[in-house]
PDB file of C-alpha atoms in Angstrom:
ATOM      1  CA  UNK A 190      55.264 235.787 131.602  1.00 44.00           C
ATOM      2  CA  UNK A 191      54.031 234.500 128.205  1.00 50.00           C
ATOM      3  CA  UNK A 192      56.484 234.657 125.055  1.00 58.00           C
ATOM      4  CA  UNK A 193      55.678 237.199 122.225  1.00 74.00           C
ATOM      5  CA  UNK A 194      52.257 235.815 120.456  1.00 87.00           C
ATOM      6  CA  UNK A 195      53.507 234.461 116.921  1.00 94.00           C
ATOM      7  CA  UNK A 196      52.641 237.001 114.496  1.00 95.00           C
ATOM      8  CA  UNK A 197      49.604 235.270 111.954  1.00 96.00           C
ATOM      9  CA  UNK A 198      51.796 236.102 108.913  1.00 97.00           C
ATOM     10  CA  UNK A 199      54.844 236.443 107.966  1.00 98.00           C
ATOM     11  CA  UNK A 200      56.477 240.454 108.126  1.00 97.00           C
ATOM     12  CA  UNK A 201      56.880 241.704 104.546  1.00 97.00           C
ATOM     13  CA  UNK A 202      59.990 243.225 105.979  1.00 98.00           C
ATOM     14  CA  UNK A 203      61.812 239.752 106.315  1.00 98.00           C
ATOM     15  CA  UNK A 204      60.250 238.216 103.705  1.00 98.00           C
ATOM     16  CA  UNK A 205      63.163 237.901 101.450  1.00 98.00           C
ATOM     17  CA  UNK A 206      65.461 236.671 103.986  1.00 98.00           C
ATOM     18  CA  UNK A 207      63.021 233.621 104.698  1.00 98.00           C
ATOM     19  CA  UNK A 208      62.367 232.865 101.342  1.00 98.00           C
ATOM     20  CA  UNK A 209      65.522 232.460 100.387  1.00 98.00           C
ATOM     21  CA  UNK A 210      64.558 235.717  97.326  1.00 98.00           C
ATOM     22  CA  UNK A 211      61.806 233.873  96.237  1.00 98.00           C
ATOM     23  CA  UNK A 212      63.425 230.963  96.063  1.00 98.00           C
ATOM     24  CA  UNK A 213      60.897 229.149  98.998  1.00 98.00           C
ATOM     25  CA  UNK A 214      57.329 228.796  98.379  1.00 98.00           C
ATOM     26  CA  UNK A 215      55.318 230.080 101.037  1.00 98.00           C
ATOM     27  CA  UNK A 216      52.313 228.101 102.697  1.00 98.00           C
ATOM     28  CA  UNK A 217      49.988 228.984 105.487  1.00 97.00           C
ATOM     29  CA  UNK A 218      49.579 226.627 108.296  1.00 98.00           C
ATOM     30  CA  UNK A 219      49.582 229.027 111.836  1.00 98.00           C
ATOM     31  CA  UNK A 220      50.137 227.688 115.593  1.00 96.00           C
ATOM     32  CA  UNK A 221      50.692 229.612 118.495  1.00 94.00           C
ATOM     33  CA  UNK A 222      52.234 227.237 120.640  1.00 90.00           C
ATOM     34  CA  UNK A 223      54.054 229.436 122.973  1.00 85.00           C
ATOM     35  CA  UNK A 224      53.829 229.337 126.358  1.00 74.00           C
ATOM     36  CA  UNK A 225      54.432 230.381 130.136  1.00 66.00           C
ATOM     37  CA  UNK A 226      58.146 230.421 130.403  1.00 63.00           C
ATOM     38  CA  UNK A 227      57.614 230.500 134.018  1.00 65.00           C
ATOM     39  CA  UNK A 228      55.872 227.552 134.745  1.00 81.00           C
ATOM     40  CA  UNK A 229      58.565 224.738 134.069  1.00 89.00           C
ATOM     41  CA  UNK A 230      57.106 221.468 132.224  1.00 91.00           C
ATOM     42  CA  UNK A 231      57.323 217.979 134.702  1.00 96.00           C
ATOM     43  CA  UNK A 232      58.179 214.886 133.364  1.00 98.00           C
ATOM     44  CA  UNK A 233      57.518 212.206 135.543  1.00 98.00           C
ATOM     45  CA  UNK A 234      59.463 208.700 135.604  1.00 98.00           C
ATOM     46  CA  UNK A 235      56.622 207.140 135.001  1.00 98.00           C
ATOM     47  CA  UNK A 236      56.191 208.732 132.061  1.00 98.00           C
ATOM     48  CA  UNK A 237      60.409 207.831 131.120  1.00 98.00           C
ATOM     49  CA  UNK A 238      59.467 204.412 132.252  1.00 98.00           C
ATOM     50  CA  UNK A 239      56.260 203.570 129.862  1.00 98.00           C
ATOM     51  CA  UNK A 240      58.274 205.819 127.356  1.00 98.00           C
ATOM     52  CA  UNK A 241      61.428 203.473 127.561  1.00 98.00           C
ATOM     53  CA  UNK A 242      59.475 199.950 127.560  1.00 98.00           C
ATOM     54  CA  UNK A 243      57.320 201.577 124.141  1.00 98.00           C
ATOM     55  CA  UNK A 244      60.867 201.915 122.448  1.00 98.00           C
ATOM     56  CA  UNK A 245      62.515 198.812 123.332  1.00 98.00           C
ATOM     57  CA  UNK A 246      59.514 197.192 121.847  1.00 98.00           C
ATOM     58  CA  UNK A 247      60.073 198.915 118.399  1.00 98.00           C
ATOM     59  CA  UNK A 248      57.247 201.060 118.504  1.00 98.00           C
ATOM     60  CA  UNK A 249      56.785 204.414 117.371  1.00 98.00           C
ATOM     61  CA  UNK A 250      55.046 207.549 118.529  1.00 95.00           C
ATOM     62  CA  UNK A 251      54.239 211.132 116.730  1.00 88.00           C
ATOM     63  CA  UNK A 252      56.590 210.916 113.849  1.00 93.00           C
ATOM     64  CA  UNK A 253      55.830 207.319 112.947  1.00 95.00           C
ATOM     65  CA  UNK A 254      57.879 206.085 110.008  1.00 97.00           C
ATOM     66  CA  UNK A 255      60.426 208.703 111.244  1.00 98.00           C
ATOM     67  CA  UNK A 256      60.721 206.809 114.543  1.00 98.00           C
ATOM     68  CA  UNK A 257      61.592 203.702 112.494  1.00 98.00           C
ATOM     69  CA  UNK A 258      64.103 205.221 110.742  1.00 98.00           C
ATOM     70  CA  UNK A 259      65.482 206.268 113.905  1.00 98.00           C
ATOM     71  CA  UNK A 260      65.579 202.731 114.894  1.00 98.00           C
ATOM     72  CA  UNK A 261      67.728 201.731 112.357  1.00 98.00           C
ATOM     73  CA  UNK A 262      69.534 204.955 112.705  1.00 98.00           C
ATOM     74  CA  UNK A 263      71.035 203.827 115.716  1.00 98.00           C
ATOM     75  CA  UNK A 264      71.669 199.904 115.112  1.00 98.00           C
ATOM     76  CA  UNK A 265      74.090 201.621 112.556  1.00 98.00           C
ATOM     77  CA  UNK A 266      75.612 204.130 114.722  1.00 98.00           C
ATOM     78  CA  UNK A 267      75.333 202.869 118.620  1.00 98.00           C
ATOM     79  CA  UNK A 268      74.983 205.583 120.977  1.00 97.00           C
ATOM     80  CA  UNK A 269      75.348 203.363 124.506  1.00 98.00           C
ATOM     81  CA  UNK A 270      77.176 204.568 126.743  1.00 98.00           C
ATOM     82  CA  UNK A 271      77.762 208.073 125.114  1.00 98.00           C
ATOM     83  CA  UNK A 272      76.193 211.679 126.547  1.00 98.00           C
ATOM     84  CA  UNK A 273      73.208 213.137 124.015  1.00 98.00           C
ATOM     85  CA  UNK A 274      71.945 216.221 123.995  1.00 98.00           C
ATOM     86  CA  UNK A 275      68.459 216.350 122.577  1.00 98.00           C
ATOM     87  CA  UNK A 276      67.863 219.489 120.662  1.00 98.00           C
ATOM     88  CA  UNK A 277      63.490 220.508 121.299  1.00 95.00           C
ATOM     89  CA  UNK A 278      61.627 218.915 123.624  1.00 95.00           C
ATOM     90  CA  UNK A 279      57.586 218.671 123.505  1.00 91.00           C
ATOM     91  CA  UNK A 280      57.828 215.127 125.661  1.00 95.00           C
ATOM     92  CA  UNK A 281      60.439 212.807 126.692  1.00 98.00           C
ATOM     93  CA  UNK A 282      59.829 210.555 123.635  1.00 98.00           C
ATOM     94  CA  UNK A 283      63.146 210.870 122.293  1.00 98.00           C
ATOM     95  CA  UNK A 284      65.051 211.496 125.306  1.00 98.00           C
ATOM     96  CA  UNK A 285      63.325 207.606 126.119  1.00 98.00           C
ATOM     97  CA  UNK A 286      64.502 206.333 122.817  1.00 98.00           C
ATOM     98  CA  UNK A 287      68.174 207.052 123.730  1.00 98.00           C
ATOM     99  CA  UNK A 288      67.656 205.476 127.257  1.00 98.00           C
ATOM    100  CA  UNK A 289      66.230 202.304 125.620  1.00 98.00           C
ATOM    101  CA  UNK A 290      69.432 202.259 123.115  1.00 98.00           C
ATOM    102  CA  UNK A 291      71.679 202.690 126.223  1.00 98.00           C
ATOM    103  CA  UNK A 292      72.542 206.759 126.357  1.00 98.00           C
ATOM    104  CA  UNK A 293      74.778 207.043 129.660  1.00 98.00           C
ATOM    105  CA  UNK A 294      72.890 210.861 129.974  1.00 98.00           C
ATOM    106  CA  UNK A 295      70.455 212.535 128.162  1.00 98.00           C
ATOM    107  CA  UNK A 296      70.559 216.669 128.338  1.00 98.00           C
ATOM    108  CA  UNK A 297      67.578 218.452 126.447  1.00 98.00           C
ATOM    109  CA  UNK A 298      68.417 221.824 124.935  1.00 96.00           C
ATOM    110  CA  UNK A 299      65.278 224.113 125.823  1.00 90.00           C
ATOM    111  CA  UNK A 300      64.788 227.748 126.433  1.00 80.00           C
ATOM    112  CA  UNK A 301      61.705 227.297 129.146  1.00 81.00           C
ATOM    113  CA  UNK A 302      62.711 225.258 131.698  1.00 89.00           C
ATOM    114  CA  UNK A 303      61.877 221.067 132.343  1.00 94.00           C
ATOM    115  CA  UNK A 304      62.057 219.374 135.966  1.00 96.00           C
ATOM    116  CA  UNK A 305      63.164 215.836 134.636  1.00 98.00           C
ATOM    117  CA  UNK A 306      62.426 212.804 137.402  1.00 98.00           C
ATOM    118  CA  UNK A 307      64.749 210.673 135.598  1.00 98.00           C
ATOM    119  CA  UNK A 308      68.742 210.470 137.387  1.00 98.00           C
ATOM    120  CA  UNK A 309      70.222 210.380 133.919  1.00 98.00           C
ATOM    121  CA  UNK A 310      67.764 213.028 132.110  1.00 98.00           C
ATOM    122  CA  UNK A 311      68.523 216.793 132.713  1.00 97.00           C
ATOM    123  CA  UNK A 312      67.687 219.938 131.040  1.00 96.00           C
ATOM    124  CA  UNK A 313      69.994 222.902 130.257  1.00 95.00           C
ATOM    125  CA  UNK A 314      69.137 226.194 128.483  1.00 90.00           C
ATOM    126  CA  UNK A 315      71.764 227.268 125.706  1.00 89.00           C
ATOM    127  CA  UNK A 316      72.837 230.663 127.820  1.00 89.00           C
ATOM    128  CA  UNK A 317      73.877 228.153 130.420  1.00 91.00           C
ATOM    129  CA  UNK A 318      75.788 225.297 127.818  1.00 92.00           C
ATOM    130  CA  UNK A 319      78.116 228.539 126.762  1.00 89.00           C
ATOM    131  CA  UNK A 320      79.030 229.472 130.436  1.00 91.00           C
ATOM    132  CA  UNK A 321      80.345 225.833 130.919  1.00 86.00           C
ATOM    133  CA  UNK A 322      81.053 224.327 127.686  1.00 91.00           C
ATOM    134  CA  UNK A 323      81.412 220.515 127.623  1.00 89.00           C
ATOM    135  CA  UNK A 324      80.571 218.998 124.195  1.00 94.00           C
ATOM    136  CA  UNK A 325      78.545 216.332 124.213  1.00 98.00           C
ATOM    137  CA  UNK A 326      79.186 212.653 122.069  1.00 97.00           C
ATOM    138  CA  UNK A 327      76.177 212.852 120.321  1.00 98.00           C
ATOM    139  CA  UNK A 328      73.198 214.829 118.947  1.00 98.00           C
ATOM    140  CA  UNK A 329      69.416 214.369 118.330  1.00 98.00           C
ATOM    141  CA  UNK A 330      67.220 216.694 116.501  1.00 98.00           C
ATOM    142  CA  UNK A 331      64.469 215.297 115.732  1.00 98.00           C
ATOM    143  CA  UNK A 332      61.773 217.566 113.804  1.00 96.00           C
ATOM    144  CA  UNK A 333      62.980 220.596 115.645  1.00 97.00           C
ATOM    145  CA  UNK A 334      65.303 222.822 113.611  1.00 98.00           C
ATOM    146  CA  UNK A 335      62.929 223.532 111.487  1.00 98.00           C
ATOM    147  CA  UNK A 336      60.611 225.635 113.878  1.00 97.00           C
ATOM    148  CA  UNK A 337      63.515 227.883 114.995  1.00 97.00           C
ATOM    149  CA  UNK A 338      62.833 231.510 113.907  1.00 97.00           C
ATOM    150  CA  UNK A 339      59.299 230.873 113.149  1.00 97.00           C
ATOM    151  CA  UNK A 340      57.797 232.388 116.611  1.00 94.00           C
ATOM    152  CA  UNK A 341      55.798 229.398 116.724  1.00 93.00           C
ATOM    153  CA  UNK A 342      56.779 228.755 120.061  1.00 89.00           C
ATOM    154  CA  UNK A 343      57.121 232.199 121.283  1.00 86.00           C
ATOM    155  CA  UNK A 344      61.013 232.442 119.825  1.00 89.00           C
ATOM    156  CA  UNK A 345      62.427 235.392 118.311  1.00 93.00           C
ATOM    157  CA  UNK A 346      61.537 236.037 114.506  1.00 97.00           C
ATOM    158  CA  UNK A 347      64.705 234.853 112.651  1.00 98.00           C
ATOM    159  CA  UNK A 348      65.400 233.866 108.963  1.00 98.00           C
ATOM    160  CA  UNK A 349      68.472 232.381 109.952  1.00 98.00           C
ATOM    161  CA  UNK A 350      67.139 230.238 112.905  1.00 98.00           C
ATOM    162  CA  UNK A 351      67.365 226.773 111.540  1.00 98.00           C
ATOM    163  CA  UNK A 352      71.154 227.518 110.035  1.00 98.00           C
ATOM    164  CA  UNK A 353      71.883 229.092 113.640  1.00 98.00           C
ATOM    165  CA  UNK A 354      70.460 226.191 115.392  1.00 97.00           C
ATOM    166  CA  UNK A 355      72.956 223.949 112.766  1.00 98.00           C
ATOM    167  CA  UNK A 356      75.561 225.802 113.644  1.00 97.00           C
ATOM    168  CA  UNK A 357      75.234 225.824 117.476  1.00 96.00           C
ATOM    169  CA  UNK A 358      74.923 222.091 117.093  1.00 97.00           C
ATOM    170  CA  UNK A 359      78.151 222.066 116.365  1.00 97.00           C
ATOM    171  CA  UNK A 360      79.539 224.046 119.361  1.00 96.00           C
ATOM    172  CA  UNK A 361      77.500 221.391 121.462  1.00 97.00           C
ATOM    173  CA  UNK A 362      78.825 218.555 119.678  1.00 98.00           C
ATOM    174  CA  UNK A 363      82.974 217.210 119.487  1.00 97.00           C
ATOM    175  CA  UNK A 364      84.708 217.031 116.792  1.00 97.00           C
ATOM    176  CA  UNK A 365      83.684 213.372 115.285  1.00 98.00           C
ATOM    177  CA  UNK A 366      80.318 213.408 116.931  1.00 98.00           C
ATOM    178  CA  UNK A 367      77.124 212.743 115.404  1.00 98.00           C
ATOM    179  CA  UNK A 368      73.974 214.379 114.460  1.00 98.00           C
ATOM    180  CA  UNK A 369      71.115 212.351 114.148  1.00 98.00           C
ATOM    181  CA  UNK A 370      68.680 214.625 112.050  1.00 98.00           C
ATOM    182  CA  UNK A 371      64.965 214.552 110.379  1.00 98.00           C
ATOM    183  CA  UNK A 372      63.748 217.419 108.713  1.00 98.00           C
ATOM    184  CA  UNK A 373      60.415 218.022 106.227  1.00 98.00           C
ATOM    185  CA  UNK A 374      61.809 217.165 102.890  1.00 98.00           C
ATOM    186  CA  UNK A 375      60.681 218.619  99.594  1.00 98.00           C
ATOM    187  CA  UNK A 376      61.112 221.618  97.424  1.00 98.00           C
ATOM    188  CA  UNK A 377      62.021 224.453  99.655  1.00 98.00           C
ATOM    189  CA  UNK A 378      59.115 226.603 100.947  1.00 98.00           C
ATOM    190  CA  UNK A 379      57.908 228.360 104.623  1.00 98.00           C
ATOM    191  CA  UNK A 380      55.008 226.827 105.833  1.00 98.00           C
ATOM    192  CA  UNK A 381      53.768 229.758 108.391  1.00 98.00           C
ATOM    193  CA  UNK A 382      54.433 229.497 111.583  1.00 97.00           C
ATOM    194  CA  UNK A 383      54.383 225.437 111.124  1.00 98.00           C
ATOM    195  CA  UNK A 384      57.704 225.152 110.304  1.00 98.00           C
ATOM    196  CA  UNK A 385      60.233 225.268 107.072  1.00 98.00           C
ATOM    197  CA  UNK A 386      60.530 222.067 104.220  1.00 98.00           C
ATOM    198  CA  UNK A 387      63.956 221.265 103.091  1.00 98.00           C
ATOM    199  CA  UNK A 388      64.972 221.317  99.107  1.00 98.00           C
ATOM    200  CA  UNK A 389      68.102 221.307  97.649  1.00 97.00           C
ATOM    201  CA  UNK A 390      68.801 224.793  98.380  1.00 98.00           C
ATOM    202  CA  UNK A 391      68.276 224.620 102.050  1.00 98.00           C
ATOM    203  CA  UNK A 392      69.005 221.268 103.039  1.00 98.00           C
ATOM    204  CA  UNK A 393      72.329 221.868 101.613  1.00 98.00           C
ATOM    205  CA  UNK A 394      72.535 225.441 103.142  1.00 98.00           C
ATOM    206  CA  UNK A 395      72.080 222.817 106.533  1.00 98.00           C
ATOM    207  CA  UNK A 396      74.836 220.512 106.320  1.00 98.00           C
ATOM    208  CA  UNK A 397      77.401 222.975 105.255  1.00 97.00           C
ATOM    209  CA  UNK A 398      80.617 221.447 108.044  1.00 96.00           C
ATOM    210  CA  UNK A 399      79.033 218.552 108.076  1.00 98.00           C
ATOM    211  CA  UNK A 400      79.957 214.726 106.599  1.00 98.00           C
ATOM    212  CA  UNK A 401      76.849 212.877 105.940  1.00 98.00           C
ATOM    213  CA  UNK A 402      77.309 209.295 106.895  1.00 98.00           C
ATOM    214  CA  UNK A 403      73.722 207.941 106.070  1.00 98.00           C
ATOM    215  CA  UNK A 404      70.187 208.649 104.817  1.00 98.00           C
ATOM    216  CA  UNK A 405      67.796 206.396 106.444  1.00 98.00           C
ATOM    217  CA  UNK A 406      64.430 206.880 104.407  1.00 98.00           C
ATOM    218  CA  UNK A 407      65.565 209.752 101.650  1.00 98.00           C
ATOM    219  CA  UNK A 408      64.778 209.330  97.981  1.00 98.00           C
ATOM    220  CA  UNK A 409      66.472 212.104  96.234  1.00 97.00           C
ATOM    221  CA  UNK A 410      62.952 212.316  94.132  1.00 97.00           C
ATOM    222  CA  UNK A 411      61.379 213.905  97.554  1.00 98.00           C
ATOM    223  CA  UNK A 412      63.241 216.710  96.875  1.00 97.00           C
ATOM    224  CA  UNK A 413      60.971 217.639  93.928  1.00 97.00           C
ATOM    225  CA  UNK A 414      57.510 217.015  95.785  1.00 98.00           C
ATOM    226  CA  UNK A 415      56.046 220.396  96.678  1.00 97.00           C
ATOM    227  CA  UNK A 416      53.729 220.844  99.679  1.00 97.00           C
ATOM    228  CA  UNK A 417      53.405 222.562 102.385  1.00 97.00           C
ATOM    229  CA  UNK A 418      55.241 219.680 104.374  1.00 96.00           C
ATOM    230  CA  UNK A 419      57.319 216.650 103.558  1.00 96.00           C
ATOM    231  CA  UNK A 420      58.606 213.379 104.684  1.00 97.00           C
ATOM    232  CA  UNK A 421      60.967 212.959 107.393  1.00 98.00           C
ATOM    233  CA  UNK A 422      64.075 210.538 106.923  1.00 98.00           C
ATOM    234  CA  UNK A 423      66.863 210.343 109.110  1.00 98.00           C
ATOM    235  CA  UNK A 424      70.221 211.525 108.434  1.00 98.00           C
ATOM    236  CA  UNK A 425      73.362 211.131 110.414  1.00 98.00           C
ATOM    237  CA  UNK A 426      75.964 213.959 110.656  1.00 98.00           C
ATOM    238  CA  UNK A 427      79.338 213.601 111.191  1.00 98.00           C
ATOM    239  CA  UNK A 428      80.622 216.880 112.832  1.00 98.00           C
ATOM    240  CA  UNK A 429      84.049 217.849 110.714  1.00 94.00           C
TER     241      UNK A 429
END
């Protein structure tokens, strides 16, 4: 059975909520990216294998620059030998990035499900995280809390879904864990169904309970670029 088709534009009803009273700009970009929650997605070891030797060289993938910041990301803050859980999931591109940097196990947060081929790569569904709750070292969100609440992917419509998905974060991760975060930066607008760009308002409406330890890539002065997305840097979150 298919998810609910993302509505084209955004309902007047909620309008406020998502725009923060005006406060967001609104943009239209439209996907409908959802999809057959029945059919799970495969990812082969091959695929973790070519994905794994492509990050140990340095390279990057989809998110470019953002990748690189990753990189240095975690030469600052080692995650070997720690559990992740890897909030989104489109391909195993970041769940190969923490094998290369030595992850002991990688669980993706997803709400259709994944068959993973790799030992150390599984997939768990949040419903199932909060029957048997066992927080995790680290975190990795990686242009992904932005889309939640959008319906791009066939989710339910929620204002709130990127501060929800901040906030469950933290019920995943311990006490003194990390975040590793990117997120569209500039002034604050709704880019529908694409996803949300973070100004002052909302970024800071995102780290509320959280220390940030670095900004890899983040000029304060791309705050005050408007568009209808934004660069990417990486920030690392200290759950307190």
């Amino acid at each position: 059975m298919k998810k609910m088709t993302p509505p084209k534009n955004m309902p007047m009803d909620l309008a406020d909520r998502y725009t923060m009273n005006g406060v967001a700009k609104v943009y239209d970009w439209y996907f409908d990216d959802s999809y057959d929650i029945g059919q799970p997605r495969h990812y082969a070891m091959q695929t973790f294998l070519d994905l794994t030797a492509k990050a140990k060289r340095g390279e990057t993938h989809y998110y470019g620059v953002t990748d690189l910041w990753l990189y240095q990301a975690l030469a600052l803050f080692p995650l070997a030998g720690k559990r992740v859980a890897v909030f989104g999931s489109a391909t195993p591109w970041y769940e190969s990035i923490c094998l290369a940097y030595g992850a002991r196990e990688v669980v993706i947060f997803e709400y259709g499900p994944i068959i993973s081929e790799h030992p150390s790569v599984r997939m768990v569904t949040y419903e199932q995280f909060a029957q048997c709750p066992e927080p995790f070292d680290v975190g990795l969100s990686i242009s992904s809390f932005e889309h939640a609440g959008l319906g791009r992917y066939g989710d339910p419509l929620d204002p709130e879904g990127d501060l929800k998905a901040m906030q469950a974060a933290k019920r995943i991760i311990r006490k003194g864990g990390l975040l590793y975060l990117a997120l569209p930066i500039g002034t604050d607008a709704v880019t529908w169904n694409a996803h949300r760009v973070y100004g002052l308002l909302r970024l800071t409406m995102m780290f509320d309970g959280w220390s940030t330890l670095a900004s890899i890539g983040f000029d304060p002065r791309q705050l005050l670029v408007s568009g209808r997305s934004g660069v990417q840097p990486v920030f690392v979150l200290e759950n307190s």
